[in-house]
Amino acid sequence: MSPIVAQAQGAASLPRVAVLATGGTIAGTGGSETQTTGYKPGVLTADVLLKSVPSLGKIAQVSGEQVSNVGSDNITNEILLKLAKRVNQLLAQPDIAGVVITHGTDTLEETAYFLNLVVKSDKPVVVTGSMRPSTAISADGPSNLLQAVTVAASREARGRGVMVVLNDRIGSARYTTKTNADSLDTFKGLDAGYLGMLIDQVPHFETSVTKQHTTATPFDVSKLDALPQVDIVYGYQNDGGYMYDAAVAHGAKGIVVAGVGAGSESLLVLPAIKKAIGQGVVIVRSSRTGSGFVPADPAYLGLLGDSLNPQKARILLMLALTVTQDQSRIQEMFHQF
Ligand code: ASP
């Protein structure tokens, strides 16, 4: 079990929200208040993060735990499993109303979508982060953390799947993606919009997602110590297909094709993809554009990634391979989740 590093603060009558810290810019420090690049992510611990936002105690009884303290480029499958198991343990406690995860923004959407598929509760789970380190002028971390805890404590947020809350917006983990490397307004729900927004710290929900999540999925992390290796191979002009061979040689059980346009595969790579399929590797087509839907097309090989971007398709394929090798069942999952 993760150590409790910050004891509950806030009046006993308020809902209890557990904050699990994993690192990232929200816990990062830079040299000066103008430095928003080149800083060190994952420095501040959960207790320091919570103490930096005293208003949290007016919204919930908040306690903190440190799961990892890394930039999100260093989040591994091992950390994902540890985090998911802890989230499920906490949500099983009757006194916990919701969970917040603080995370680096670079791969935040992957962790959020993973949790969306493996959390077994209707209680709110909210992933947040920040684009500016804690030492920057107008750092966005404190406000994002306050908003995330507000949503996690809200009864209206129940049953909506895992949510991503930053910059006043509430997004669904299924659709939300980081669209800009630098700007504060980077998380967008491409194709689906936002679930809602916060105004004066009050969550307002406008929409809900139709894809299934959390309690409606067959994935059970409590029995998992590792995840099958799934790699992403990017499509581009004059692609020789060697990356497929390399992924298979390194043990890939699945490969997500980040294909051009609507998941197209060039004539040059099709032989390599065919060879991988012949070796039992499951191929899923997605789009390198990062949004849009991949349609069936007899000219190409592999299952259809629906509207999942390559990094989210990888998360689903890893989990799908933990429960089945049946290609039609895996295809169904890509349309369901
Ligand atoms: N490199 C950081 C990370 O993902 C960026 C951020 O958090 O905004 O951990």
Coordinates of C-alpha atoms and ligand atoms in Angstrom, one line a residue:
M1 CA 0.0 0.0 0.0
S2 CA 1.2 3.5 -0.7
P3 CA 2.2 5.6 2.3
I4 CA -0.1 8.3 3.4
V5 CA 2.1 11.4 3.2
A6 CA -0.5 14.0 3.9
Q7 CA -3.2 13.5 6.5
A8 CA -6.8 14.5 5.8
Q9 CA -7.4 18.3 6.1
G10 CA -10.9 19.8 5.9
A11 CA -14.0 19.6 8.1
A12 CA -15.3 16.1 9.0
S13 CA -18.7 16.9 7.4
L14 CA -17.1 17.3 4.0
P15 CA -16.7 14.5 1.5
R16 CA -13.3 12.6 1.6
V17 CA -11.1 12.8 -1.5
A18 CA -7.8 11.0 -1.9
V19 CA -5.1 12.7 -4.0
L20 CA -2.6 10.3 -5.5
A21 CA 0.5 12.2 -6.8
T22 CA 2.6 10.7 -9.6
G23 CA 4.8 13.7 -10.5
G24 CA 4.9 15.9 -13.6
T25 CA 5.0 19.7 -14.0
I26 CA 2.4 20.2 -11.4
A27 CA 5.1 19.0 -8.9
G28 CA 7.9 20.7 -10.9
T29 CA 10.2 23.5 -10.0
G30 CA 12.1 25.9 -12.3
G31 CA 14.8 28.4 -11.9
S32 CA 12.8 31.6 -12.1
E33 CA 9.1 32.7 -12.4
T34 CA 9.5 33.2 -16.1
Q35 CA 10.9 29.7 -16.7
T36 CA 8.2 27.4 -18.2
T37 CA 10.5 25.0 -20.1
G38 CA 13.6 23.2 -19.0
Y39 CA 12.5 22.9 -15.4
K40 CA 12.5 19.7 -13.3
P41 CA 9.2 17.8 -13.2
G42 CA 8.3 15.6 -10.2
V43 CA 10.1 17.4 -7.4
L44 CA 7.3 18.5 -4.9
T45 CA 5.7 15.7 -2.9
A46 CA 2.0 15.2 -2.4
D47 CA 2.0 16.9 1.0
V48 CA 3.6 20.1 -0.4
L49 CA 1.1 20.1 -3.3
L50 CA -1.8 19.9 -0.9
K51 CA -0.5 22.5 1.5
S52 CA 0.0 24.9 -1.4
V53 CA -3.8 25.1 -1.9
P54 CA -5.4 25.9 1.5
S55 CA -8.8 26.3 -0.1
L56 CA -8.9 22.5 -0.7
G57 CA -9.9 22.1 3.0
K58 CA -13.1 24.1 2.3
I59 CA -14.2 21.6 -0.4
A60 CA -13.3 18.2 0.9
Q61 CA -11.3 16.3 3.5
V62 CA -8.3 15.8 1.4
S63 CA -5.5 13.3 2.0
G64 CA -2.5 12.7 -0.2
E65 CA -0.3 9.7 -1.2
Q66 CA 2.8 9.5 -3.4
V67 CA 2.6 6.8 -6.0
S68 CA 5.6 7.9 -8.0
N69 CA 7.4 11.2 -8.6
V70 CA 8.4 11.3 -12.2
G71 CA 7.8 13.2 -15.4
S72 CA 5.0 11.5 -17.3
D73 CA 7.3 10.4 -20.0
N74 CA 8.6 8.0 -17.4
I75 CA 5.2 6.5 -16.4
T76 CA 5.6 2.7 -17.0
N77 CA 3.1 -0.2 -17.1
E78 CA 4.3 -1.0 -13.6
I79 CA 3.3 2.4 -12.3
L80 CA 0.0 2.2 -14.2
L81 CA -0.9 -1.1 -12.5
K82 CA 0.2 0.2 -9.1
L83 CA -1.9 3.3 -9.5
A84 CA -5.0 1.5 -10.7
K85 CA -4.9 -1.0 -7.9
R86 CA -4.6 1.7 -5.3
V87 CA -7.5 3.7 -6.9
N88 CA -9.7 0.6 -6.7
Q89 CA -8.7 0.0 -3.1
L90 CA -9.5 3.6 -2.1
L91 CA -12.8 3.7 -4.0
A92 CA -13.9 0.4 -2.3
Q93 CA -13.8 2.3 1.0
P94 CA -17.3 3.6 1.9
D95 CA -15.8 6.8 3.3
I96 CA -14.0 7.9 0.1
A97 CA -16.1 10.0 -2.3
G98 CA -13.6 10.3 -5.1
V99 CA -10.0 10.2 -6.2
V100 CA -7.8 12.8 -7.8
I101 CA -4.5 11.9 -9.6
T102 CA -1.9 14.5 -10.2
H103 CA 0.2 13.7 -13.3
G104 CA 2.5 15.1 -15.9
T105 CA 0.5 16.3 -18.9
D106 CA 2.6 14.6 -21.6
T107 CA 1.1 11.1 -21.2
L108 CA -1.8 12.1 -18.9
E109 CA -4.4 11.0 -21.4
E110 CA -2.9 7.4 -21.5
T111 CA -3.2 7.0 -17.7
A112 CA -6.6 8.6 -17.7
Y113 CA -7.9 6.2 -20.4
F114 CA -6.2 3.2 -18.7
L115 CA -8.1 4.1 -15.5
N116 CA -11.3 4.6 -17.5
L117 CA -11.0 1.0 -18.5
V118 CA -10.0 -0.6 -15.2
V119 CA -11.6 1.4 -12.4
K120 CA -14.4 -0.6 -10.8
S121 CA -16.5 2.1 -9.3
D122 CA -19.0 4.8 -10.2
K123 CA -17.3 7.2 -7.9
P124 CA -15.5 10.1 -9.6
V125 CA -11.9 9.7 -10.6
V126 CA -10.2 12.9 -11.9
V127 CA -6.8 13.2 -13.5
T128 CA -5.1 16.7 -13.5
G129 CA -1.8 18.3 -14.0
S130 CA -0.4 21.6 -15.0
M131 CA 1.5 23.2 -17.9
R132 CA 3.5 25.6 -15.8
P133 CA 5.8 24.5 -12.9
S134 CA 4.9 25.6 -9.4
T135 CA 7.6 28.3 -9.4
A136 CA 6.2 30.1 -12.6
I137 CA 4.2 33.2 -12.4
S138 CA 0.5 32.3 -12.8
A139 CA 1.2 28.7 -12.2
D140 CA -1.9 26.7 -13.2
G141 CA -1.3 23.8 -10.9
P142 CA -3.1 25.1 -7.8
S143 CA -6.2 26.1 -9.7
N144 CA -6.3 22.8 -11.6
L145 CA -5.9 20.8 -8.3
L146 CA -8.7 22.8 -6.7
Q147 CA -11.0 22.2 -9.6
A148 CA -10.1 18.5 -9.8
V149 CA -10.9 18.0 -6.1
T150 CA -14.1 19.9 -6.6
V151 CA -15.2 17.6 -9.4
A152 CA -14.1 14.5 -7.4
A153 CA -16.2 15.6 -4.4
S154 CA -19.2 16.2 -6.6
R155 CA -22.1 13.7 -6.6
E156 CA -23.0 14.9 -10.1
A157 CA -19.7 13.6 -11.4
R158 CA -20.5 10.0 -10.5
G159 CA -20.9 7.5 -13.3
R160 CA -19.2 9.6 -16.0
G161 CA -16.1 7.5 -16.3
V162 CA -12.6 8.9 -15.6
M163 CA -12.4 12.6 -16.2
V164 CA -9.6 15.0 -17.1
V165 CA -9.8 18.4 -15.4
L166 CA -7.5 21.3 -16.3
N167 CA -8.0 25.0 -17.3
D168 CA -11.7 25.1 -16.2
R169 CA -12.7 22.2 -18.5
I170 CA -14.0 18.8 -17.6
G171 CA -13.2 16.2 -20.3
S172 CA -13.8 12.5 -20.7
A173 CA -10.7 10.2 -20.5
R174 CA -12.0 8.5 -23.7
Y175 CA -11.6 11.6 -25.8
T176 CA -9.4 14.1 -24.1
T177 CA -6.0 14.6 -25.6
K178 CA -3.0 17.0 -25.3
T179 CA -3.1 19.0 -28.5
N180 CA -0.3 21.6 -28.0
A181 CA 3.1 21.2 -26.4
D182 CA 3.2 24.6 -24.7
S183 CA -0.2 26.3 -24.3
L184 CA -2.4 26.2 -21.2
D185 CA -5.4 25.5 -23.3
T186 CA -4.0 22.2 -24.6
F187 CA -6.4 19.5 -23.5
K188 CA -9.3 19.1 -25.9
G189 CA -12.0 16.5 -26.4
L190 CA -11.5 16.1 -30.1
D191 CA -14.6 14.9 -32.0
A192 CA -16.6 14.8 -28.7
G193 CA -16.1 18.1 -27.0
Y194 CA -16.0 18.5 -23.2
L195 CA -18.3 16.9 -20.6
G196 CA -18.6 20.3 -19.0
M197 CA -16.8 23.1 -17.3
L198 CA -16.2 24.8 -13.9
I199 CA -17.6 28.3 -13.3
D200 CA -16.8 29.9 -10.0
Q201 CA -15.6 26.5 -8.8
V202 CA -18.9 24.9 -9.5
P203 CA -18.9 22.0 -12.0
H204 CA -21.5 22.2 -14.8
F205 CA -22.0 19.1 -16.9
E206 CA -23.3 19.5 -20.4
T207 CA -22.8 16.1 -22.0
S208 CA -21.9 12.4 -21.3
V209 CA -20.1 9.8 -23.3
T210 CA -21.8 6.9 -24.9
K211 CA -18.7 4.6 -24.9
Q212 CA -18.7 2.1 -22.0
H213 CA -16.2 2.5 -19.2
T214 CA -15.2 1.5 -15.6
T215 CA -17.7 -1.0 -14.3
A216 CA -18.9 -1.9 -17.8
T217 CA -15.5 -3.3 -19.0
P218 CA -14.2 -6.9 -18.5
F219 CA -10.7 -5.7 -17.3
D220 CA -9.5 -6.7 -13.9
V221 CA -6.1 -5.3 -12.8
S222 CA -6.3 -7.0 -9.4
K223 CA -5.0 -10.2 -11.1
L224 CA -2.4 -8.5 -13.3
D225 CA 1.4 -8.0 -12.5
A226 CA 2.3 -7.0 -16.1
L227 CA 0.8 -6.0 -19.4
P228 CA 1.4 -7.5 -22.8
Q229 CA 3.9 -5.5 -24.9
V230 CA 2.1 -3.4 -27.5
D231 CA 4.0 -0.9 -29.6
I232 CA 3.0 1.9 -31.9
V233 CA 4.5 2.2 -35.4
Y234 CA 4.2 5.6 -37.1
G235 CA 3.3 5.8 -40.8
Y236 CA 5.1 8.2 -43.2
Q237 CA 6.2 8.5 -46.8
N238 CA 8.7 5.9 -48.1
D239 CA 8.2 3.8 -44.9
G240 CA 10.2 0.6 -45.4
G241 CA 8.3 -1.4 -42.7
Y242 CA 11.4 -2.3 -40.7
M243 CA 9.8 -1.0 -37.5
Y244 CA 7.3 -3.8 -37.6
D245 CA 10.0 -6.3 -37.8
A246 CA 11.9 -4.7 -34.9
A247 CA 8.7 -4.6 -32.7
V248 CA 8.0 -8.3 -33.3
A249 CA 11.7 -9.2 -32.7
H250 CA 11.4 -7.4 -29.4
G251 CA 8.4 -9.3 -28.3
A252 CA 5.4 -7.2 -29.3
K253 CA 2.1 -9.1 -28.9
G254 CA 0.2 -6.2 -30.5
I255 CA 1.1 -3.3 -32.8
V256 CA -0.9 -0.1 -33.3
V257 CA -0.4 1.4 -36.7
A258 CA -0.4 5.2 -36.5
G259 CA -1.4 5.2 -40.1
V260 CA -1.6 8.2 -42.4
G261 CA -5.1 9.8 -42.8
A262 CA -7.8 7.4 -41.8
G263 CA -5.4 4.7 -40.8
S264 CA -4.0 4.0 -44.3
E265 CA -1.0 1.6 -44.7
S266 CA 1.4 2.0 -47.7
L267 CA 2.1 -0.7 -50.2
L268 CA 5.7 -0.7 -48.8
V269 CA 4.7 -1.6 -45.3
L270 CA 1.9 -4.1 -46.0
P271 CA 4.3 -7.1 -46.4
A272 CA 5.8 -6.4 -43.0
I273 CA 2.4 -6.1 -41.4
K274 CA 1.3 -9.3 -43.1
K275 CA 4.4 -11.0 -41.7
A276 CA 3.7 -9.8 -38.2
I277 CA 0.1 -11.0 -38.4
G278 CA 1.4 -14.4 -39.5
Q279 CA 3.5 -14.5 -36.3
G280 CA 0.4 -14.0 -34.2
V281 CA 0.7 -10.3 -33.6
V282 CA -2.6 -8.4 -33.3
I283 CA -2.5 -5.3 -35.5
V284 CA -4.8 -2.3 -34.9
R285 CA -5.1 0.6 -37.4
S286 CA -5.4 4.2 -36.0
S287 CA -4.8 7.6 -37.4
R288 CA -1.7 9.7 -36.9
T289 CA -3.8 12.8 -37.3
G290 CA -4.9 12.2 -33.7
S291 CA -8.6 12.4 -34.3
G292 CA -11.3 11.1 -36.7
F293 CA -12.6 7.6 -37.3
V294 CA -10.9 4.6 -39.0
P295 CA -13.2 2.9 -41.5
A296 CA -13.0 -0.6 -42.8
D297 CA -11.1 -0.9 -46.0
P298 CA -10.1 -4.2 -47.7
A299 CA -6.9 -2.6 -49.0
Y300 CA -5.4 -2.5 -45.5
L301 CA -4.6 -5.0 -42.8
G302 CA -5.6 -5.0 -39.1
L303 CA -8.5 -4.3 -36.7
L304 CA -10.1 -0.9 -36.7
G305 CA -9.1 1.5 -33.8
D306 CA -12.5 3.3 -34.0
S307 CA -11.8 6.9 -33.0
L308 CA -9.0 6.2 -30.5
N309 CA -5.8 8.0 -31.2
P310 CA -2.7 5.7 -31.4
Q311 CA -1.6 6.2 -27.8
K312 CA -5.1 5.3 -26.4
A313 CA -5.5 2.4 -28.9
R314 CA -2.3 1.0 -27.4
I315 CA -3.8 1.2 -23.9
L316 CA -6.9 -0.7 -25.0
L317 CA -5.0 -3.3 -27.0
M318 CA -2.8 -4.1 -24.0
L319 CA -5.9 -4.6 -21.8
A320 CA -7.8 -6.5 -24.5
L321 CA -4.9 -9.0 -24.8
T322 CA -5.1 -9.7 -21.1
V323 CA -8.6 -11.2 -21.6
T324 CA -8.7 -12.6 -25.1
Q325 CA -6.8 -13.4 -28.3
D326 CA -10.1 -13.6 -30.2
Q327 CA -9.8 -10.9 -33.0
S328 CA -13.5 -10.4 -33.4
R329 CA -13.9 -9.9 -29.6
I330 CA -11.0 -7.4 -29.6
Q331 CA -12.6 -5.6 -32.5
E332 CA -15.9 -5.3 -30.6
M333 CA -14.0 -3.8 -27.7
F334 CA -12.6 -1.1 -29.9
H335 CA -16.1 0.0 -30.8
Q336 CA -17.5 -0.5 -27.2
F337 CA -14.9 1.3 -25.2
Ligands
ASP1 N1 7.2 16.8 -19.0 C1 6.0 17.0 -18.1 C2 5.4 15.7 -17.8 O1 4.6 15.2 -18.5 C3 5.1 18.0 -18.7 C4 3.9 18.4 -17.9 O2 3.6 17.8 -16.9 O3 3.3 19.3 -18.3 O4 5.7 15.1 -16.8

